[in-house]
């Protein structure tokens, strides 16, 4: 069955399965939640509990003004429970509930609680940020950030996170971030992941977990850390969801639309979402290259304009069945289709020493790409005893097929007479096929008094088949095969085991220590070149966390770990790709994994201010390398391993409440990067101190308007051979809700002053190159979203397989 057919069946089945709910007669329980000062609290959990067993029956979430309403068809003796992060839990006296009952609790005041050792709550800003020993959680639900933005937007505005111009997610100055959704890895390349996250409305997100230094429970893949996106999911009988339409204009219009539905009925919980997204932009690229010849300097001035048009469909469906309160099974299906078209044109002017003649090269590079992906997961969750011993298992399967076609046409002439130009063509056909199978089991055993033992096993089996077919033609002659064509097959098997132990040294100091072991068996086969490259190795990845409560206003969190980043499958293919006749990209079958050793100390003051010291030393670090051939005056780029990089950083997060309706979240990060390695016959030995500053403002304005303003500046930085100059930008947005919060209109402006311009220099050995790039990030985006609910709707939690292999797809 073709993937497109499988996608249709998956979508049809899920929407058919959630198309009914029966009408009922309800009791109505209402009230309003406030703190001790009388200020009303939004987003508090309000639940009805069984008076005898304490089991959760149904509930709601308080609105912006603190009001809540629970509709229920239940009968029996219950209690009302109200809870909110940073406050003590309120419980009412038992009362009888039955259909037709109307009960108003009036104003319920809950007390603020003291900070505990296990977590610190920062309540000075929205979104709410919770700092724990092993992660930082950003609660997105109900914030201005969630309205009208995408998942990629909110990730890029999270503490320590930056998304660069190539869609790579950078955390605390380090690339190689592992992105997960509901504790399951996304298994996508950077571009595919960015396209997917752009298609996901932020309103579908409950929270984002930022794990700078992951424990041994997580896959060792991802040298920079882990970002886990927790999606909403219905836990109580009822239905809720949203539908949206919108678009963005940045010189090119790109529409988007989607629908998301969550249904729970009895023991079944179902989710389904379908999104369509167009992300289009114009890319301006200027390159100046100087070649030192015996006669003098040959200067190249190149200007490229590329129109990039991307269209994607994404379907996500999940279903869970609870046998009882302790055992459940479920599955998750994701299907996506991505189509892209790049229309590029460039003009290069070449000035050679010893002559006044000007040489010109005009290139048109038009390409199309198509990508289809199907992912399936089956999982089991079991609570084995009254202590909370937990056993979970996941089985994942991913299938992806991708194809691209590129035609590069070139014209060469001297001086101004383009009519006398000579023409040549390069045709590139690339077909890729990926299969990934993973299975894992995790065991958690509470031992009492805060002690917890964790252990687990995982296996992954990956196979990719990449066929690159190149051909050339001169003038109107037929295309002839190019000897650089290549078929490359990659197979990777990884077996892993881990254990982790959590306990306390004292009442003020807790710790968690773990060890993960991985065995890797890798084979790369170039069928065309009849070359086989094998790698087998065992690696150990320790991790340690210590959380110390110095006093009630001051806590210190220490953590350290070792991580691995395996190379992208495509980069291991010994391919050659022509960007233009003067610039090529090649693969590297000898690329080795990189290892990061990370250390961090985080100081948390008064539950609101964070000051972090960090250090990372990476060996065999991946880096894009530029080489020049002076004789042919061509430039080649490829990814290679540098010996070492050292990154020191200091980070401060300072929330400030300017007014009760105006809150800010501010971050300043200083980073010192050092790179040292031999590249060919030349020594790269560079270091630079850079900084990043971000200020984010959220405002509740009169008339029910909400506004957000974000400014960011990144100072000059060093990345291997390249020096990136400083740049910054400003985004702003406003949101207004109608029809009792059911309909929301959001308008966002991005890169308001068109300042998100990337400038870089490469001055190394014989290389003298300057770049300037601007993607049309200045634009306006609007979103109109309608929210719907029926039945006993309630705040959501979620459970969603494994995490390492798909991120390296390309």
PDB file of C-alpha atoms in Angstrom, residues 9-244:
ATOM      1  CA  UNK A   9      -6.956   5.522   5.545  1.00  0.00           C
ATOM      2  CA  UNK A  10      -5.403   6.835   8.769  1.00  0.00           C
ATOM      3  CA  UNK A  11      -7.133  10.229   8.502  1.00  0.00           C
ATOM      4  CA  UNK A  12     -10.509   8.729   7.562  1.00  0.00           C
ATOM      5  CA  UNK A  13     -10.416   6.153  10.371  1.00  0.00           C
ATOM      6  CA  UNK A  14      -9.602   8.638  13.093  1.00  0.00           C
ATOM      7  CA  UNK A  15     -12.198  11.231  12.171  1.00  0.00           C
ATOM      8  CA  UNK A  16     -14.824   8.495  11.701  1.00  0.00           C
ATOM      9  CA  UNK A  17     -14.047   7.111  15.152  1.00  0.00           C
ATOM     10  CA  UNK A  18     -14.569  10.405  16.991  1.00  0.00           C
ATOM     11  CA  UNK A  19     -17.711  11.623  15.263  1.00  0.00           C
ATOM     12  CA  UNK A  20     -20.288  10.981  18.011  1.00  0.00           C
ATOM     13  CA  UNK A  21     -21.092  11.855  21.627  1.00  0.00           C
ATOM     14  CA  UNK A  22     -24.413  11.401  23.341  1.00  0.00           C
ATOM     15  CA  UNK A  23     -26.243  14.328  24.922  1.00  0.00           C
ATOM     16  CA  UNK A  24     -26.771  14.164  28.711  1.00  0.00           C
ATOM     17  CA  UNK A  25     -28.463  16.096  31.522  1.00  0.00           C
ATOM     18  CA  UNK A  26     -25.816  17.787  33.671  1.00  0.00           C
ATOM     19  CA  UNK A  27     -25.278  19.144  37.143  1.00  0.00           C
ATOM     20  CA  UNK A  28     -23.649  22.603  37.198  1.00  0.00           C
ATOM     21  CA  UNK A  29     -20.857  23.365  39.695  1.00  0.00           C
ATOM     22  CA  UNK A  30     -19.478  26.919  39.547  1.00  0.00           C
ATOM     23  CA  UNK A  31     -17.322  29.400  41.455  1.00  0.00           C
ATOM     24  CA  UNK A  32     -14.325  31.689  41.256  1.00  0.00           C
ATOM     25  CA  UNK A  33     -10.687  31.106  42.298  1.00  0.00           C
ATOM     26  CA  UNK A  34      -8.631  33.841  43.978  1.00  0.00           C
ATOM     27  CA  UNK A  35      -5.432  34.164  46.024  1.00  0.00           C
ATOM     28  CA  UNK A  36      -5.174  35.523  49.577  1.00  0.00           C
ATOM     29  CA  UNK A  37      -4.954  39.093  48.272  1.00  0.00           C
ATOM     30  CA  UNK A  38      -8.235  38.696  46.416  1.00  0.00           C
ATOM     31  CA  UNK A  39      -6.634  38.635  42.956  1.00  0.00           C
ATOM     32  CA  UNK A  40      -8.428  36.165  40.701  1.00  0.00           C
ATOM     33  CA  UNK A  41      -6.378  33.230  39.391  1.00  0.00           C
ATOM     34  CA  UNK A  42      -6.602  31.958  35.802  1.00  0.00           C
ATOM     35  CA  UNK A  43      -5.716  28.408  34.716  1.00  0.00           C
ATOM     36  CA  UNK A  44      -6.238  26.781  38.133  1.00  0.00           C
ATOM     37  CA  UNK A  45      -7.209  23.085  38.098  1.00  0.00           C
ATOM     38  CA  UNK A  46     -10.728  22.548  39.495  1.00  0.00           C
ATOM     39  CA  UNK A  47     -11.769  18.916  39.901  1.00  0.00           C
ATOM     40  CA  UNK A  48     -14.501  16.743  41.337  1.00  0.00           C
ATOM     41  CA  UNK A  49     -13.116  13.826  43.347  1.00  0.00           C
ATOM     42  CA  UNK A  50     -14.896  10.734  44.637  1.00  0.00           C
ATOM     43  CA  UNK A  51     -15.407  11.431  48.354  1.00  0.00           C
ATOM     44  CA  UNK A  52     -14.504   7.883  49.397  1.00  0.00           C
ATOM     45  CA  UNK A  53     -11.763   6.717  47.018  1.00  0.00           C
ATOM     46  CA  UNK A  54     -10.319  10.120  46.079  1.00  0.00           C
ATOM     47  CA  UNK A  55     -10.449   9.164  42.388  1.00  0.00           C
ATOM     48  CA  UNK A  56     -10.607  11.974  39.835  1.00  0.00           C
ATOM     49  CA  UNK A  57     -14.075  12.144  38.246  1.00  0.00           C
ATOM     50  CA  UNK A  58     -14.222  15.311  36.164  1.00  0.00           C
ATOM     51  CA  UNK A  59     -13.089  18.905  36.227  1.00  0.00           C
ATOM     52  CA  UNK A  60     -12.345  22.192  34.507  1.00  0.00           C
ATOM     53  CA  UNK A  61      -9.770  24.993  34.340  1.00  0.00           C
ATOM     54  CA  UNK A  62     -10.491  28.484  35.672  1.00  0.00           C
ATOM     55  CA  UNK A  63     -10.827  31.222  33.049  1.00  0.00           C
ATOM     56  CA  UNK A  64      -8.855  34.492  32.825  1.00  0.00           C
ATOM     57  CA  UNK A  65     -11.092  36.063  35.503  1.00  0.00           C
ATOM     58  CA  UNK A  66     -10.838  33.038  37.815  1.00  0.00           C
ATOM     59  CA  UNK A  67     -14.346  31.709  37.098  1.00  0.00           C
ATOM     60  CA  UNK A  68     -15.016  28.027  36.477  1.00  0.00           C
ATOM     61  CA  UNK A  69     -17.966  25.855  35.513  1.00  0.00           C
ATOM     62  CA  UNK A  70     -18.156  22.060  35.699  1.00  0.00           C
ATOM     63  CA  UNK A  71     -20.969  20.243  33.914  1.00  0.00           C
ATOM     64  CA  UNK A  72     -21.426  16.621  34.939  1.00  0.00           C
ATOM     65  CA  UNK A  73     -23.980  13.829  34.623  1.00  0.00           C
ATOM     66  CA  UNK A  74     -22.506  11.981  37.641  1.00  0.00           C
ATOM     67  CA  UNK A  75     -24.367  10.968  40.793  1.00  0.00           C
ATOM     68  CA  UNK A  76     -22.897  10.311  44.235  1.00  0.00           C
ATOM     69  CA  UNK A  77     -20.853  11.860  47.044  1.00  0.00           C
ATOM     70  CA  UNK A  78     -17.970  14.037  45.847  1.00  0.00           C
ATOM     71  CA  UNK A  79     -15.486  16.717  46.944  1.00  0.00           C
ATOM     72  CA  UNK A  80     -14.371  19.804  45.011  1.00  0.00           C
ATOM     73  CA  UNK A  81     -10.590  20.193  44.739  1.00  0.00           C
ATOM     74  CA  UNK A  82      -8.816  23.363  43.535  1.00  0.00           C
ATOM     75  CA  UNK A  83      -5.068  23.386  42.799  1.00  0.00           C
ATOM     76  CA  UNK A  84      -2.605  25.675  41.060  1.00  0.00           C
ATOM     77  CA  UNK A  85       1.166  25.650  40.744  1.00  0.00           C
ATOM     78  CA  UNK A  86       2.658  27.559  43.673  1.00  0.00           C
ATOM     79  CA  UNK A  87      -0.505  27.302  45.852  1.00  0.00           C
ATOM     80  CA  UNK A  88      -1.789  24.910  48.483  1.00  0.00           C
ATOM     81  CA  UNK A  89      -4.587  22.572  47.387  1.00  0.00           C
ATOM     82  CA  UNK A  90      -8.133  23.383  48.529  1.00  0.00           C
ATOM     83  CA  UNK A  91     -10.650  20.607  49.251  1.00  0.00           C
ATOM     84  CA  UNK A  92     -14.315  21.116  50.073  1.00  0.00           C
ATOM     85  CA  UNK A  93     -16.486  19.130  52.450  1.00  0.00           C
ATOM     86  CA  UNK A  94     -18.260  16.155  50.818  1.00  0.00           C
ATOM     87  CA  UNK A  95     -21.547  16.874  49.039  1.00  0.00           C
ATOM     88  CA  UNK A  96     -24.065  14.991  46.929  1.00  0.00           C
ATOM     89  CA  UNK A  97     -24.101  15.538  43.166  1.00  0.00           C
ATOM     90  CA  UNK A  98     -26.874  14.511  40.794  1.00  0.00           C
ATOM     91  CA  UNK A  99     -28.162  15.626  37.359  1.00  0.00           C
ATOM     92  CA  UNK A 100     -29.967  18.956  37.559  1.00  0.00           C
ATOM     93  CA  UNK A 101     -28.017  20.226  40.618  1.00  0.00           C
ATOM     94  CA  UNK A 102     -26.858  23.884  40.542  1.00  0.00           C
ATOM     95  CA  UNK A 103     -24.198  24.649  43.166  1.00  0.00           C
ATOM     96  CA  UNK A 104     -22.189  27.897  43.368  1.00  0.00           C
ATOM     97  CA  UNK A 105     -19.096  27.869  45.647  1.00  0.00           C
ATOM     98  CA  UNK A 106     -18.656  31.640  45.335  1.00  0.00           C
ATOM     99  CA  UNK A 107     -15.052  32.875  45.731  1.00  0.00           C
ATOM    100  CA  UNK A 108     -12.557  30.179  46.762  1.00  0.00           C
ATOM    101  CA  UNK A 109      -9.318  31.622  48.147  1.00  0.00           C
ATOM    102  CA  UNK A 110      -6.226  29.396  48.043  1.00  0.00           C
ATOM    103  CA  UNK A 111      -2.994  30.020  49.938  1.00  0.00           C
ATOM    104  CA  UNK A 112       0.433  30.489  48.380  1.00  0.00           C
ATOM    105  CA  UNK A 113       2.819  27.676  49.318  1.00  0.00           C
ATOM    106  CA  UNK A 114       6.507  27.863  50.209  1.00  0.00           C
ATOM    107  CA  UNK A 115       9.024  26.606  47.608  1.00  0.00           C
ATOM    108  CA  UNK A 116       9.916  22.932  47.930  1.00  0.00           C
ATOM    109  CA  UNK A 117      13.253  21.296  47.236  1.00  0.00           C
ATOM    110  CA  UNK A 118      11.988  19.382  44.219  1.00  0.00           C
ATOM    111  CA  UNK A 119      10.985  22.404  42.160  1.00  0.00           C
ATOM    112  CA  UNK A 120      11.006  26.190  41.975  1.00  0.00           C
ATOM    113  CA  UNK A 121       8.093  28.064  40.407  1.00  0.00           C
ATOM    114  CA  UNK A 122       8.750  31.369  38.663  1.00  0.00           C
ATOM    115  CA  UNK A 123       5.441  33.220  38.763  1.00  0.00           C
ATOM    116  CA  UNK A 124       6.576  36.694  37.806  1.00  0.00           C
ATOM    117  CA  UNK A 125       5.845  36.256  34.100  1.00  0.00           C
ATOM    118  CA  UNK A 126       3.673  34.476  31.615  1.00  0.00           C
ATOM    119  CA  UNK A 127       4.387  31.872  30.412  1.00  0.00           C
ATOM    120  CA  UNK A 128       5.005  30.220  33.775  1.00  0.00           C
ATOM    121  CA  UNK A 129       8.426  28.625  34.172  1.00  0.00           C
ATOM    122  CA  UNK A 130       9.167  25.770  36.574  1.00  0.00           C
ATOM    123  CA  UNK A 131      12.794  24.911  37.343  1.00  0.00           C
ATOM    124  CA  UNK A 132      13.513  21.354  38.486  1.00  0.00           C
ATOM    125  CA  UNK A 133      16.747  19.467  39.031  1.00  0.00           C
ATOM    126  CA  UNK A 134      16.773  17.850  35.593  1.00  0.00           C
ATOM    127  CA  UNK A 135      14.663  20.176  33.433  1.00  0.00           C
ATOM    128  CA  UNK A 136      12.965  23.546  32.974  1.00  0.00           C
ATOM    129  CA  UNK A 137       9.264  23.484  32.061  1.00  0.00           C
ATOM    130  CA  UNK A 138       7.639  26.375  30.176  1.00  0.00           C
ATOM    131  CA  UNK A 139       3.843  26.239  30.545  1.00  0.00           C
ATOM    132  CA  UNK A 140       2.402  27.489  27.254  1.00  0.00           C
ATOM    133  CA  UNK A 141      -1.281  26.718  27.779  1.00  0.00           C
ATOM    134  CA  UNK A 142      -3.409  29.825  28.224  1.00  0.00           C
ATOM    135  CA  UNK A 143      -0.667  32.356  27.473  1.00  0.00           C
ATOM    136  CA  UNK A 144      -0.405  35.074  24.845  1.00  0.00           C
ATOM    137  CA  UNK A 145       2.460  33.052  23.364  1.00  0.00           C
ATOM    138  CA  UNK A 146       0.024  30.243  22.520  1.00  0.00           C
ATOM    139  CA  UNK A 147      -2.288  32.451  20.484  1.00  0.00           C
ATOM    140  CA  UNK A 148      -1.590  32.739  16.766  1.00  0.00           C
ATOM    141  CA  UNK A 149       1.921  31.287  16.943  1.00  0.00           C
ATOM    142  CA  UNK A 150       3.348  27.958  15.838  1.00  0.00           C
ATOM    143  CA  UNK A 151       5.260  25.351  17.794  1.00  0.00           C
ATOM    144  CA  UNK A 152       8.504  26.557  16.195  1.00  0.00           C
ATOM    145  CA  UNK A 153       7.737  30.121  17.373  1.00  0.00           C
ATOM    146  CA  UNK A 154       7.317  29.149  21.023  1.00  0.00           C
ATOM    147  CA  UNK A 155      10.366  26.882  20.982  1.00  0.00           C
ATOM    148  CA  UNK A 156      12.507  29.697  19.580  1.00  0.00           C
ATOM    149  CA  UNK A 157      11.346  31.980  22.437  1.00  0.00           C
ATOM    150  CA  UNK A 158      11.983  29.481  25.220  1.00  0.00           C
ATOM    151  CA  UNK A 159      14.881  29.977  27.683  1.00  0.00           C
ATOM    152  CA  UNK A 160      18.281  29.484  26.046  1.00  0.00           C
ATOM    153  CA  UNK A 161      16.831  28.435  22.668  1.00  0.00           C
ATOM    154  CA  UNK A 162      17.558  29.962  19.251  1.00  0.00           C
ATOM    155  CA  UNK A 163      16.563  28.721  15.768  1.00  0.00           C
ATOM    156  CA  UNK A 164      19.151  29.692  13.138  1.00  0.00           C
ATOM    157  CA  UNK A 165      18.641  30.542   9.454  1.00  0.00           C
ATOM    158  CA  UNK A 166      19.143  26.877   8.464  1.00  0.00           C
ATOM    159  CA  UNK A 167      16.343  25.715  10.810  1.00  0.00           C
ATOM    160  CA  UNK A 168      18.804  24.204  13.286  1.00  0.00           C
ATOM    161  CA  UNK A 169      17.653  24.461  16.896  1.00  0.00           C
ATOM    162  CA  UNK A 170      20.466  25.785  19.117  1.00  0.00           C
ATOM    163  CA  UNK A 171      20.318  25.399  22.909  1.00  0.00           C
ATOM    164  CA  UNK A 172      22.674  27.469  25.065  1.00  0.00           C
ATOM    165  CA  UNK A 173      24.951  28.066  22.085  1.00  0.00           C
ATOM    166  CA  UNK A 174      25.169  24.376  21.146  1.00  0.00           C
ATOM    167  CA  UNK A 175      23.614  22.645  18.128  1.00  0.00           C
ATOM    168  CA  UNK A 176      22.520  19.009  18.047  1.00  0.00           C
ATOM    169  CA  UNK A 177      19.285  19.300  20.058  1.00  0.00           C
ATOM    170  CA  UNK A 178      17.071  16.213  20.307  1.00  0.00           C
ATOM    171  CA  UNK A 179      13.420  17.228  19.805  1.00  0.00           C
ATOM    172  CA  UNK A 180      10.678  15.014  21.224  1.00  0.00           C
ATOM    173  CA  UNK A 181       6.889  15.191  21.217  1.00  0.00           C
ATOM    174  CA  UNK A 182       5.118  13.632  24.191  1.00  0.00           C
ATOM    175  CA  UNK A 183       8.365  11.859  25.175  1.00  0.00           C
ATOM    176  CA  UNK A 184       8.801  10.400  21.700  1.00  0.00           C
ATOM    177  CA  UNK A 185      11.460  11.353  19.214  1.00  0.00           C
ATOM    178  CA  UNK A 186      10.423  13.131  16.023  1.00  0.00           C
ATOM    179  CA  UNK A 187      12.912  11.300  13.767  1.00  0.00           C
ATOM    180  CA  UNK A 188      13.135  14.143  11.230  1.00  0.00           C
ATOM    181  CA  UNK A 189      15.859  16.204   9.646  1.00  0.00           C
ATOM    182  CA  UNK A 190      16.202  19.872  10.628  1.00  0.00           C
ATOM    183  CA  UNK A 191      14.243  21.094   7.583  1.00  0.00           C
ATOM    184  CA  UNK A 192      11.515  18.473   7.909  1.00  0.00           C
ATOM    185  CA  UNK A 193      11.203  19.128  11.632  1.00  0.00           C
ATOM    186  CA  UNK A 194      10.994  22.895  11.086  1.00  0.00           C
ATOM    187  CA  UNK A 195       8.254  22.397   8.479  1.00  0.00           C
ATOM    188  CA  UNK A 196       6.322  20.133  10.841  1.00  0.00           C
ATOM    189  CA  UNK A 197       6.645  22.498  13.822  1.00  0.00           C
ATOM    190  CA  UNK A 198       5.499  25.413  11.657  1.00  0.00           C
ATOM    191  CA  UNK A 199       2.338  23.438  10.831  1.00  0.00           C
ATOM    192  CA  UNK A 200       1.567  22.776  14.519  1.00  0.00           C
ATOM    193  CA  UNK A 201      -0.457  25.525  16.253  1.00  0.00           C
ATOM    194  CA  UNK A 202       1.000  26.554  19.596  1.00  0.00           C
ATOM    195  CA  UNK A 203      -2.531  26.350  20.985  1.00  0.00           C
ATOM    196  CA  UNK A 204      -2.169  22.532  20.797  1.00  0.00           C
ATOM    197  CA  UNK A 205       0.766  22.661  23.247  1.00  0.00           C
ATOM    198  CA  UNK A 206       0.445  22.270  26.994  1.00  0.00           C
ATOM    199  CA  UNK A 207       4.103  22.867  27.880  1.00  0.00           C
ATOM    200  CA  UNK A 208       7.688  22.682  26.638  1.00  0.00           C
ATOM    201  CA  UNK A 209      10.333  20.854  28.677  1.00  0.00           C
ATOM    202  CA  UNK A 210      13.918  22.037  28.199  1.00  0.00           C
ATOM    203  CA  UNK A 211      16.471  19.483  29.379  1.00  0.00           C
ATOM    204  CA  UNK A 212      19.936  20.982  29.098  1.00  0.00           C
ATOM    205  CA  UNK A 213      21.761  17.888  30.318  1.00  0.00           C
ATOM    206  CA  UNK A 214      19.522  14.802  29.935  1.00  0.00           C
ATOM    207  CA  UNK A 215      19.706  11.845  32.301  1.00  0.00           C
ATOM    208  CA  UNK A 216      20.610   8.290  31.296  1.00  0.00           C
ATOM    209  CA  UNK A 217      16.914   7.530  30.705  1.00  0.00           C
ATOM    210  CA  UNK A 218      17.104   9.502  27.456  1.00  0.00           C
ATOM    211  CA  UNK A 219      18.873   8.377  24.304  1.00  0.00           C
ATOM    212  CA  UNK A 220      22.477   9.508  24.351  1.00  0.00           C
ATOM    213  CA  UNK A 221      21.919  11.135  20.944  1.00  0.00           C
ATOM    214  CA  UNK A 222      21.861  14.944  20.965  1.00  0.00           C
ATOM    215  CA  UNK A 223      24.965  16.694  22.261  1.00  0.00           C
ATOM    216  CA  UNK A 224      23.138  19.921  23.152  1.00  0.00           C
ATOM    217  CA  UNK A 225      20.221  18.518  25.158  1.00  0.00           C
ATOM    218  CA  UNK A 226      16.561  17.632  24.740  1.00  0.00           C
ATOM    219  CA  UNK A 227      13.413  19.678  24.044  1.00  0.00           C
ATOM    220  CA  UNK A 228      10.179  17.796  24.770  1.00  0.00           C
ATOM    221  CA  UNK A 229       6.868  19.218  23.498  1.00  0.00           C
ATOM    222  CA  UNK A 230       3.924  18.111  25.648  1.00  0.00           C
ATOM    223  CA  UNK A 231       0.650  18.246  23.709  1.00  0.00           C
ATOM    224  CA  UNK A 232      -2.856  18.604  25.083  1.00  0.00           C
ATOM    225  CA  UNK A 233      -4.941  15.492  25.586  1.00  0.00           C
ATOM    226  CA  UNK A 234      -8.403  14.958  27.016  1.00  0.00           C
ATOM    227  CA  UNK A 235      -8.549  13.012  30.292  1.00  0.00           C
ATOM    228  CA  UNK A 236     -12.249  13.309  31.083  1.00  0.00           C
ATOM    229  CA  UNK A 237     -15.300  12.263  29.078  1.00  0.00           C
ATOM    230  CA  UNK A 238     -15.991  14.952  26.496  1.00  0.00           C
ATOM    231  CA  UNK A 239     -14.732  16.523  23.333  1.00  0.00           C
ATOM    232  CA  UNK A 240     -12.720  19.643  22.670  1.00  0.00           C
ATOM    233  CA  UNK A 241     -10.621  21.000  19.868  1.00  0.00           C
ATOM    234  CA  UNK A 242     -10.024  23.903  17.559  1.00  0.00           C
ATOM    235  CA  UNK A 243     -10.006  24.801  13.889  1.00  0.00           C
ATOM    236  CA  UNK A 244      -7.911  27.583  12.398  1.00  0.00           C
TER     237      UNK A 244
END
